[in-house]
Each structure stands twice: as C-alpha cells, then as structure tokens.
XYZ file of C-alpha atoms in Angstrom:
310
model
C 248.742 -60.692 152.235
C 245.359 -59.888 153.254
C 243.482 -57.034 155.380
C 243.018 -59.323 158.213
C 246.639 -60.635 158.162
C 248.174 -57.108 157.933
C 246.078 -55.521 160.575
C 247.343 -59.061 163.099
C 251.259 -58.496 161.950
C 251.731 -54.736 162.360
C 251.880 -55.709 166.104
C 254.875 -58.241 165.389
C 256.539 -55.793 163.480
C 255.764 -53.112 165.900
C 257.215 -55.117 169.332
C 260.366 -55.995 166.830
C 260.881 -52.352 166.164
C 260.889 -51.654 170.128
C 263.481 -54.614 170.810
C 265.765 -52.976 168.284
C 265.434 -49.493 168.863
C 265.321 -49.921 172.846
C 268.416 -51.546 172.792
C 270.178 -49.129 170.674
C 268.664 -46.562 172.634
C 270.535 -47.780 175.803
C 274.011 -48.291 174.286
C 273.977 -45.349 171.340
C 275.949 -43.024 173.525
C 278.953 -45.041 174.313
C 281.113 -44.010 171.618
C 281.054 -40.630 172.521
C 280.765 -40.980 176.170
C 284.044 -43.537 175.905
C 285.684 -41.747 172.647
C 284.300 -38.662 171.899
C 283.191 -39.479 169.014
C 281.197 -36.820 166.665
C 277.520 -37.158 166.360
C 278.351 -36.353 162.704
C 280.422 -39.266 162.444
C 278.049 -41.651 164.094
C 275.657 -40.362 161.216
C 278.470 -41.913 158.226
C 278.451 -44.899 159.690
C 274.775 -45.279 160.567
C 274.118 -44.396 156.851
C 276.381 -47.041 155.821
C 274.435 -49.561 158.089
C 271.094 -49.227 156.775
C 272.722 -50.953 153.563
C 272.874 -54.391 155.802
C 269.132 -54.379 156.261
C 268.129 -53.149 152.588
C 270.436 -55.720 150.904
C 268.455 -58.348 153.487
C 265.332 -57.172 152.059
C 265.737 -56.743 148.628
C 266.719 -60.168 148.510
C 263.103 -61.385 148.977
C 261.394 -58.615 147.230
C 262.152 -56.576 143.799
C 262.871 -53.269 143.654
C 260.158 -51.402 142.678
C 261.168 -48.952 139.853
C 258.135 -46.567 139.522
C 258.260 -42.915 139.937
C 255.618 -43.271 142.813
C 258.337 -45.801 144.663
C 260.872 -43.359 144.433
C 258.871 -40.358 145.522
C 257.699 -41.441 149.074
C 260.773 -43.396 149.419
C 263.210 -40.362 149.332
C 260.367 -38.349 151.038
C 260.609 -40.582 153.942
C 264.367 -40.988 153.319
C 265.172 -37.492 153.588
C 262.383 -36.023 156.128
C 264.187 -38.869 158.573
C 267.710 -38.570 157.856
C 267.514 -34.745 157.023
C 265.644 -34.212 160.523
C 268.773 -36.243 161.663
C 271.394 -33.786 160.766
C 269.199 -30.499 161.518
C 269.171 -32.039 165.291
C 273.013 -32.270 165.544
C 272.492 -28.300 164.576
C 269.613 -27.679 167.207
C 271.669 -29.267 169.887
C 274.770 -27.099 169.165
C 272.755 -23.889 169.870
C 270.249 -24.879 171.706
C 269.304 -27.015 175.733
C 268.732 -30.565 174.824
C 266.153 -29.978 177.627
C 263.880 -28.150 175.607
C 264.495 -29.262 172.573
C 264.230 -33.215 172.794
C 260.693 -32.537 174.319
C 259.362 -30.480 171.436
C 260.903 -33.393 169.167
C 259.051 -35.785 171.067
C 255.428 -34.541 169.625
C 256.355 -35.377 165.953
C 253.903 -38.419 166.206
C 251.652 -35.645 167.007
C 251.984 -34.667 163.132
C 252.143 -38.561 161.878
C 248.368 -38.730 163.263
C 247.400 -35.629 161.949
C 247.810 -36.631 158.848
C 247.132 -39.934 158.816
C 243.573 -38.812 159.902
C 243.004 -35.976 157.755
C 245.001 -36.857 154.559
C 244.935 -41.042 154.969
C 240.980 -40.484 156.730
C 242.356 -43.464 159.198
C 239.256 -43.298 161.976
C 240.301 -44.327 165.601
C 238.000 -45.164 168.601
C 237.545 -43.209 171.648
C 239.640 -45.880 173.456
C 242.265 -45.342 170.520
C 242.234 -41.913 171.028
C 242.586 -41.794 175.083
C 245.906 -44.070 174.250
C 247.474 -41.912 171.520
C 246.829 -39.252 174.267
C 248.344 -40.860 176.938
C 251.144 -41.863 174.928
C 252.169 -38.795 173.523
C 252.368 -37.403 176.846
C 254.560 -40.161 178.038
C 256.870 -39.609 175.388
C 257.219 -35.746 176.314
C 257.552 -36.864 179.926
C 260.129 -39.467 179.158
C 262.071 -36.895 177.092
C 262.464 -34.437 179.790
C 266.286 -35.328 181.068
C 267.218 -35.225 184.701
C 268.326 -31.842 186.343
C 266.703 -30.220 183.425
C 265.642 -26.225 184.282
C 267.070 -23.052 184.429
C 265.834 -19.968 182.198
C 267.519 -19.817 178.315
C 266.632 -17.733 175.674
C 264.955 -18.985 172.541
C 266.246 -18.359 168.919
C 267.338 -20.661 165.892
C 267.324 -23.711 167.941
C 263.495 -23.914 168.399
C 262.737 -23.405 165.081
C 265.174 -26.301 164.095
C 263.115 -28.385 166.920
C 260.091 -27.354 165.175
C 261.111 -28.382 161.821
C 262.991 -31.883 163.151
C 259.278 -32.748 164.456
C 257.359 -31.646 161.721
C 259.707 -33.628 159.530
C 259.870 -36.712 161.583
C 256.095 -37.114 162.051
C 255.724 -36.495 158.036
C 258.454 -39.621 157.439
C 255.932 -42.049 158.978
C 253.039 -40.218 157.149
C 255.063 -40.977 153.861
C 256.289 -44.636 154.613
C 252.233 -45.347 155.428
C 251.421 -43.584 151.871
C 253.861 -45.432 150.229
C 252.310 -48.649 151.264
C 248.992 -47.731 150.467
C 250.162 -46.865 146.964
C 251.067 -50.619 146.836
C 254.905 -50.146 146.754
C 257.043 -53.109 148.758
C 258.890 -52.821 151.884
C 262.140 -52.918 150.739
C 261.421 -50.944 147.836
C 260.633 -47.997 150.495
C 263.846 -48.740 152.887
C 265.753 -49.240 149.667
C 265.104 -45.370 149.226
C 265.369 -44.244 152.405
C 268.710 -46.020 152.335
C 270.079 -44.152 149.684
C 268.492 -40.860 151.203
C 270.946 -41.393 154.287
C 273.744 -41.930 152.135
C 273.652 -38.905 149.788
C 273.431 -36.625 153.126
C 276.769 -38.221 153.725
C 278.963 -35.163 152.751
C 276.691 -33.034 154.645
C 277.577 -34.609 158.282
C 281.159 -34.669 157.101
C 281.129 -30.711 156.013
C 279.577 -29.994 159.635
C 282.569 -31.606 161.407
C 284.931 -30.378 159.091
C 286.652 -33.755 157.939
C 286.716 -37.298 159.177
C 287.777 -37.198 162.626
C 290.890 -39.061 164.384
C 289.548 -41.439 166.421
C 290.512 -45.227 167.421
C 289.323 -47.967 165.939
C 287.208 -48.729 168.825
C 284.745 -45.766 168.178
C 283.744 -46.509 164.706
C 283.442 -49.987 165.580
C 281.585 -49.479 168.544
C 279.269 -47.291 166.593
C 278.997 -49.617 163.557
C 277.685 -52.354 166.525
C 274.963 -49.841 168.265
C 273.897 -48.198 164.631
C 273.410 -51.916 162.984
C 270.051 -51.916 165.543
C 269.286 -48.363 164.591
C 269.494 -49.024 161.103
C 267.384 -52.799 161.485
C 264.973 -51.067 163.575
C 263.959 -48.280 160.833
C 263.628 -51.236 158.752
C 260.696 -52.671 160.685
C 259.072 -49.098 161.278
C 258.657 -49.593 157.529
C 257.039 -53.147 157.665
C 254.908 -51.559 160.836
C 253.284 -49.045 159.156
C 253.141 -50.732 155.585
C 250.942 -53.024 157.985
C 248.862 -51.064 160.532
C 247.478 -47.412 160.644
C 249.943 -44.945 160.749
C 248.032 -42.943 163.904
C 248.235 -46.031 166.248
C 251.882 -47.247 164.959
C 253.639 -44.202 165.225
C 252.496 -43.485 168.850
C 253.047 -46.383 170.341
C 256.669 -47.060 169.054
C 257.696 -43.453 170.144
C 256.921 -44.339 173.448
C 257.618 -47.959 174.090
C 261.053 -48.051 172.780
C 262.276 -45.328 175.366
C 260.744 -47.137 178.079
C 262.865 -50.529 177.147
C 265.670 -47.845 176.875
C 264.984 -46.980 180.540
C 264.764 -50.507 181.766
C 267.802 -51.901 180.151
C 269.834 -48.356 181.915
C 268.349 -49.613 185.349
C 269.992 -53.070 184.445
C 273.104 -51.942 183.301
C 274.131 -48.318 184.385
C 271.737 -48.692 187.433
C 270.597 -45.361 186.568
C 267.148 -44.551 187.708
C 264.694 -43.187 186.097
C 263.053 -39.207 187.322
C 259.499 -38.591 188.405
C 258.342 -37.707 185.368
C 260.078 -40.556 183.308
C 257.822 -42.852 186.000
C 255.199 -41.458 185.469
C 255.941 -41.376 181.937
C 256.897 -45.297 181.365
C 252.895 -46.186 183.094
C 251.351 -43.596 180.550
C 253.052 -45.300 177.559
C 252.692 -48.791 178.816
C 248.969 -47.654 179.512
C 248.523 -45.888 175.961
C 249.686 -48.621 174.153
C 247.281 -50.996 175.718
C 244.661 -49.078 175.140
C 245.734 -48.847 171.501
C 246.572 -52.826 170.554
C 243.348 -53.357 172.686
C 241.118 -51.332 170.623
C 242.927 -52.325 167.298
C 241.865 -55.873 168.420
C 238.518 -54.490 168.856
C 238.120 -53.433 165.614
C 239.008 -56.869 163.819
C 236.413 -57.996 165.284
C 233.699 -56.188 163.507
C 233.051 -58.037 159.995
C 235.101 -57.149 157.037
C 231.488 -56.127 155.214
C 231.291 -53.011 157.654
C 233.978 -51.884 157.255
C 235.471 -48.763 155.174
C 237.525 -49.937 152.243
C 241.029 -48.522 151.525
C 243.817 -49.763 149.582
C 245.013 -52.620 150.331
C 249.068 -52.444 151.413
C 251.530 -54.523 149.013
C 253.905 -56.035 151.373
C-alpha cells in the first residue's frame, strides 16, 4: 500500500474506530449498573474478546515473528491493558471526577512523542485542532455534579501513570508500523498482553465472582466492540500520524457516546460536555482538513519516512 493510499485510509479506519468505541461507550456500564458486575471481571472477558478480532486478522496476514514485532506489540499490549487494571485501582481510592480528567490528556503524551521521537510535523491549522480537541476531551470527561474538596494521594499518581501509559500505547502501535511490522501482527501481541494480565484482575477481586449468566454475557456483547475497536486504532495509526489520530479518536468517540445516551437514556449532556462535543467536532475538522491539505502538496516535497507495512 502506498504513501498516498495510507495517508486517504487512516480516516476510514479512524471513523470505524469511533462507531465501535462510541457504541461500547454508551452500553459498557450495563452489566454493572443491572448486575453488579466487577470491573475486574469485565477485564477477563474483554481479554478473551480481543481473540475474535486477532483470529479475524491473522487470517489475512502472517504473523510476524521478529523480535522487533514482539517488542512494540507487548509494549503497546501492556501500556494499554496494564493502564487498564491500574485504573480499576485509581478509582477505588480515588474521585472518578478528578481522575478521568487527568486520564483524558494521555493523547497529550501520544503527540509528544510522535513529534519529538517520530519528528511527525503538523500545521498551524493541525495544531489549533489537536488543541481544541484535547480540551474537549477534558471537558467531556468532567461527570455531572462533579465538585467538592478531596485530598490527593496514591490515586493521582495512578492517574498520572494510566495517562502516561495510554498516550505511550499509541506512540508504540505508530512505531511498530513504521518498523514495517503488520496489523495483526501488532494486535496479535497486544492480544496476548491482555490475556497474561488475566490473573492479575482475578487476584484484585479475589476469585471469579457469582454472578448470572446475564452479566458475563452482557459483557461479552458490549466488550466484543471494545475489543474490535482497539483493533482499528491499530490499522489507524499503522496508517496516519500518530499526533492527528490519537486526538481525534479520544474525542469523537465520547461525543457518539453522548449522542447515543440522549437517544436511549435521554440523559443530557452538562455545560461543559456541550461545549466540549463543538470543540471536538471543531478539532477534528480542523485536523482531517489540514491532513487533506497536506496530500495535496507533491510527493517530491515532501519529508521521507518509512513507509508503514500494512
């Protein structure tokens, strides 16, 4: 697949990603809102799921058995699904308040590095949208009735570390890429990164938990999206720069989560989730539009990099 081509299908990949994860997004709390179910426990069985999507794509490309596949696919792996498990943590000590919003900025750290370890260069419009779109993601994290004084301690470190890890996950599926290793090669990993943090999530609930068959069902349902979702972050950013992929996701897919609540649970959004959905819808604009932009100028100007084996 060519420059041109990749740089035109990150945007499919990208709006696919959205549809999935907005969707989940909206429905991922019904098993414990109708069961109880541990968070835990909805972390087994999303591990499980990601092997529906891997098997999918390892049927269309190999397995790619270098050391260099298997080092920024368990980096990714385990910076996402170890961020996962750190969260359930935060949120036991700390106001999900505070801490979802400092979670939030972890694109902050994708395009960090993506422009001063990958040297990805963005345009001033680029740059206003990342802007506006990482604010609308803090915005849109802030949950209603949300105040009150607390008292920091291990819980905003934990935040810290869940963002720092979760913006270096998309740093490390983009590097991947460039180092020419496949898609499924990369979710293949992460895959089995999920899956050996297994007895972890079972250790912090103390055992498998007695539940009916409804919740792990349920679960298995919402978590399938989660786990196709994650599948095309990988194809996203294994086609378009990390610093414009990253941001835009974040944001969109919460606003589609918002929408769909409206629809369903007629639950309206707050002030700053409002204001928050026009910043991201805004941002992103800004970004595909300037990404656009750029394609236009002729392939001879333009900085070579490595070319992304998809």
């Amino acid at each position: 697949m060519t420059s041109r081509d990749n740089k035109q299908t990150w945007i499919l990949y990208a709006g696919l990603l959205v549809l999935f994860w907005g969707v989940w997004g909206a429905f991922s709390s019904q098993p414990t809102e109708r069961y109880g179910y541990p968070d835990e426990m909805i972390y087994v069985i999303w591990a499980f799921t990601m092997l529906v999507p891997a098997a999918v794509a390892l049927r269309r490309e190999r397995f790619d058995r270098r050391p260099i596949a298997a080092l920024y696919g368990l980096a990714a792996g385990l910076t996402g699904a170890g961020g996962q498990l750190l969260l359930f943590q935060a949120l036991s000590d700390g106001p999900a308040y505070l801490i979802f919003p400092v979670v939030s900025l972890s694109p902050v750290i994708t395009v960090l590095m993506a422009v001063a370890l990958l040297r990805e260069r963005i345009g001033k419009l680029a740059v206003i949208g990342v802007i506006a779109a990482l604010i609308a993601i803090v915005l849109i994290s802030i949950p209603a009735g949300a105040g009150g004084s607390v008292s920091t301690g291990s819980w905003l470190l934990l935040a810290v570390l869940i963002c720092v890890a979760w913006g270096a996950q998309a740093f490390f599926m983009r590097k991947a890429a460039l180092a020419g290793v496949n898609d499924a090669t990369t979710f293949g990993w992460m895959t089995i990164s999920g899956l050996l943090l297994v007895p972890v999530a079972v250790l912090m609930m103390g055992g498998l938990p007695d539940a009916p068959w409804q919740a792990p069902a349920l679960t298995a349902g919402t978590q399938i999206l989660n786990a196709v979702g994650a599948l095309f972050l990988v194809m996203a950013l294994s086609r378009g720069k990390a610093s414009v992929v990253a941001p835009i996701t974040n944001a969109l897919a919460p606003v589609l989560t918002i929408v769909l609540s409206l629809m369903v649970y007629q639950t309206l959004p707050t002030v700053w989730a409002t204001i928050g959905i026009v910043l991201a819808l805004g941002g992103s604009t800004l970004m595909v539009y300037a990404d656009e932009k750029r394609e236009e100028i002729p392939e001879a100007l333009e900085p070579s990099t490595p070319a992304a084996d998809s």
